Amino acid sequence: MTIKDIARLAGVSTSTVSKVMNGKDASISPETRQKVLQTAKEYNYTPFASFITQKVKTFQIGVLFNSMNTVKKTLDGILSQACHSGYSISVSTSEGDTEEELKAVMGFCRNKVDALLWEPVGPASSACIEQLEKAQIPYLTFNSSLPGSLNLDYQSIGYRATETLIQYNHEKIACLLATGNRSSDFFEGYRKCLFDNSLIFQEDLVFDHVSSSLLHKILSHTISGIVCSHYSSALALYERCTSLQYWIPNDFSIVSLKADVRPETGYPHISTFTIPYFKFGAFLCRRIINLIEQKQEEEEVFSPEIRLDNTWSVDLPFSQHRRKITVVGSVNIDYYLNVPQLPTSGKSVRTSISSLYPGGKGTNQAIAVAKLGHKVSIVGNVGNDLDSHVIYDALKEYSVDVSGLTRCSNFHTGRAYIIVEPAGDSLITIHSGASELLKPEALRENAHLFERTAFSLINTEIPMEAVEEACLLTHKFGGQTIVKPSSCNSLPEDLLSGIDILIPNQNEIEELCPQEPDLSSKADYFLKRGVRVVIITLGAQGCFVKTREFEKYYPAMKATAVDNTGAADAFIGALASYMLYGFSLDTAIQIATYAAGFSIMREGVVPSLIDKSSLESYIRQNDPGLLTLPEHS
């Protein structure tokens, strides 16, 4: 490809191409210059420069980094934009050494790059400017304090991180810094945000590593929140605190910066502001190309929207936590088979319709509570298999705290095989899997999850000794227990006094108490042994409730049944949720019947669980007085 070829393809004279390629194009219009350059880039034209002494265009950009850390973060964006714009990249790094930096600059000058993107080592780097000007190589600096440098606004991100904790009512906020070019600006943002919000800056709350002093301030609740300039520091802090049985965000909150080159992980759960290095690299490349090609455009300003990625590790200060709900029970994968009629002994039923959902009463009740607006933790076991990932993903989607969920090696996640006929009735067989391994020791190891728990929702599809331990821990921390006696034919006498609300269905109450003739006397049997409230769910007939003070039937919501499997879980989740909102037992039961009614109208338990907004909208239309809290609440 010759200069004449480029001139022909661009529709201009050879002299015009020569002027543009040799930088003597002051008399050439911007449109013509761009046309010539675009044609030359498309056809990879490079002037024969072995005998030319003046500066010529090579369509090559030099990039000089201060450290390899920056290379990994920013280079992909530069390369992507350069490739898109028809340029190649030559990369070097000074590794923080001014002598190596000068050598690299002189190398770029010898190779006659069109321009240099340069991350200076420091103020002494200005010695390189003379070499660049002598070689007539334009340059842009970034991530430096030199005048005109293009920098990521770490101060603004530090401000935003601190502001996030302040919005959650934190006042004692520490700052954890690590070695790196962002730390000083991040710190200034932290300090400025404190000042703007009338909070006192304390030097003893600024740390450069995870020290014993920092851990002491966390463990004593002297500080309630921490902002971290580097994700690696946040990880180190997270690991140290969990090893000391201090939990995020229950005991303290963390907000950290994170590079966009880090892979997405589901654990640990740290709230982050992602630094857009890729976009910044692309921006730098666009700016240097505009400088090379002398584009008459308004200079682009780098101002990406940077937002908090998640709120996993952010909550109110420990002293202000509202009470929450803890769920202890089975965690399964539900395998559905839809049949025209339920099978009976000696009769096979064929089907071609099947589906799979996350399930188990523990999973179902935790998600029911989360969708109704409460913080909820789950304690249970899953296997070390693909099914466990389905469970984690489902719980994560609804922000359920899964720190009490344990993977059991060499065991599969529990499975429930559910056969459903068109009217919604079902047969269920449970293979407990890892749920069968839940022991009292595991409950005690997760005792922190019962702190500030108002209600523990416990089902008996786990070993009975684990049920008993869950009741003990709940009462130890001042909570109430709601027990669903599923998949069992008896309850230990010692357990009954630890149950505040017992919720069997009609089949379960018959199996637990066959000797009593009617529902009222069956409920009495448990009330006399320490249970405070017995609620017997009756499907389409609603429920029967008895306490020491009253007994009452509550009608069910009228609904077309598709799958009755999750009605009890929806009922229990709503009952606990609205009692925690301050409603009386009587009102909470009425609200819970609506939640149960909605749950039978779709297949699968988790997909059918109703959210707070939808539930309350329906109730306001059909029973507007029900959602009025008593004045003392």
C-alpha angles and dihedrals in degrees: 000000000000135000089259091056091052091048091051094047092047093043095236137108124276090242090057091052090048093052093049095046093047097046095248095116104117090124094048119096117245090242093054092045091053091047092053093045093047091051092048091050094047092053095038092238117178121179117245094254105167091104098029116099100183124084113278132183115262098171087233125126122200118218120195117189128194094218142005089246090067091045092061093049104044109021097081091060092048092048093048094052093042092052091048090051097046099254132124125219132228112195133198137160132212096200089218094302116126092203091054088045092056091048090052092049091051089050091054089049092053091050090052096228113189092237143342131239102203135189102194123217092225145295092319088062089082087088087076092060092074091057092049094049091048090053091045091236114151116220143187123206124212137185092021143103093239114121113272094016117155108231139175108247099243090160091062092048091049088051091050093048092052092043090055091061092045089054086058089055097259116152104164099065123167127201122220113196132186133197110280144099093269098056101081093049091044090052092051089053090050093050094045092051091052090050094047090052095047093248120143117247112226121194091207089064093063115090135180095199142009097282132175088251092057092047091049091053090050095047092048091047089238086136124032103188140030133199116204127202093203130040092220089061091049090051092050091050092047092052094047093049096047089050087057091050093252113135137211126255095000095065100024141348130241131198118181142175116244131191116239089231091069113101117247111257132181093218143086096032105228123158109232147181106218115223108224098224094155093054090045091053091050089049092051090051093050091050094050092047090051087052092049095047094039093230112188095226135127108266112260116239119212107233110143121175106258114190138169106275096211143339097234095125100031126091141134116295114281092255092055101046114135114224118271143194127256123201123205119184153074123344115198147156109242116221110197127203116186112208135177089236135000115267121248133199109296095009125099124207123202126214139170096191120090137149141180131225138168107260151139120133091268093055094042096050093044092053091043090056093044092052089052091058108262134122108249136183126198128210117195147099134269130180129251094257143099091272090064090062090056089054094048092048092050094049092044090053089062095040094247112166104246098179088110093053112101130200112223115207118225091019131095126229114265117270131207119199108206124189112195129188125203096267090058099253114135148188117220131196119183127205099195098205113166092359088073089065097060105123135184089251090063090052092051091049087056095044090124089069089066093057110109089006111149095185134015114204106207130179129190098231084104130065111298093234088060090051090052092049091050090054092049093050093046092054092042089063095041100260133131126241127229111189128194107199099209126158094010134101098203143021121218114251091233091056096054095070088055094057118091098178123019117195114187125159121234095270092048094050090050091053095044095045111019095153096069117083104219143018095263094054091043089054089047090056091063096037090058090054096055107278109132100201131020118196115184112194114215104186112228089006092064118228143305119226129193132177131162088270105042148357126212145166117230120199122233124243111260108249139149106251120229099155124003094186099104102037094105093047091050090047094050094045092051094043092055093040096054094042086055089050087060103262121140121255090253094053094040090055091053091050090046091056089059091050090050091049092055092047095064095054096078136041118258125034102243095046091050099050109113125229125232097253095051094044094050093044089056093046092049089055096046106026107014097175095055097082095053110115118219113258095248092058 
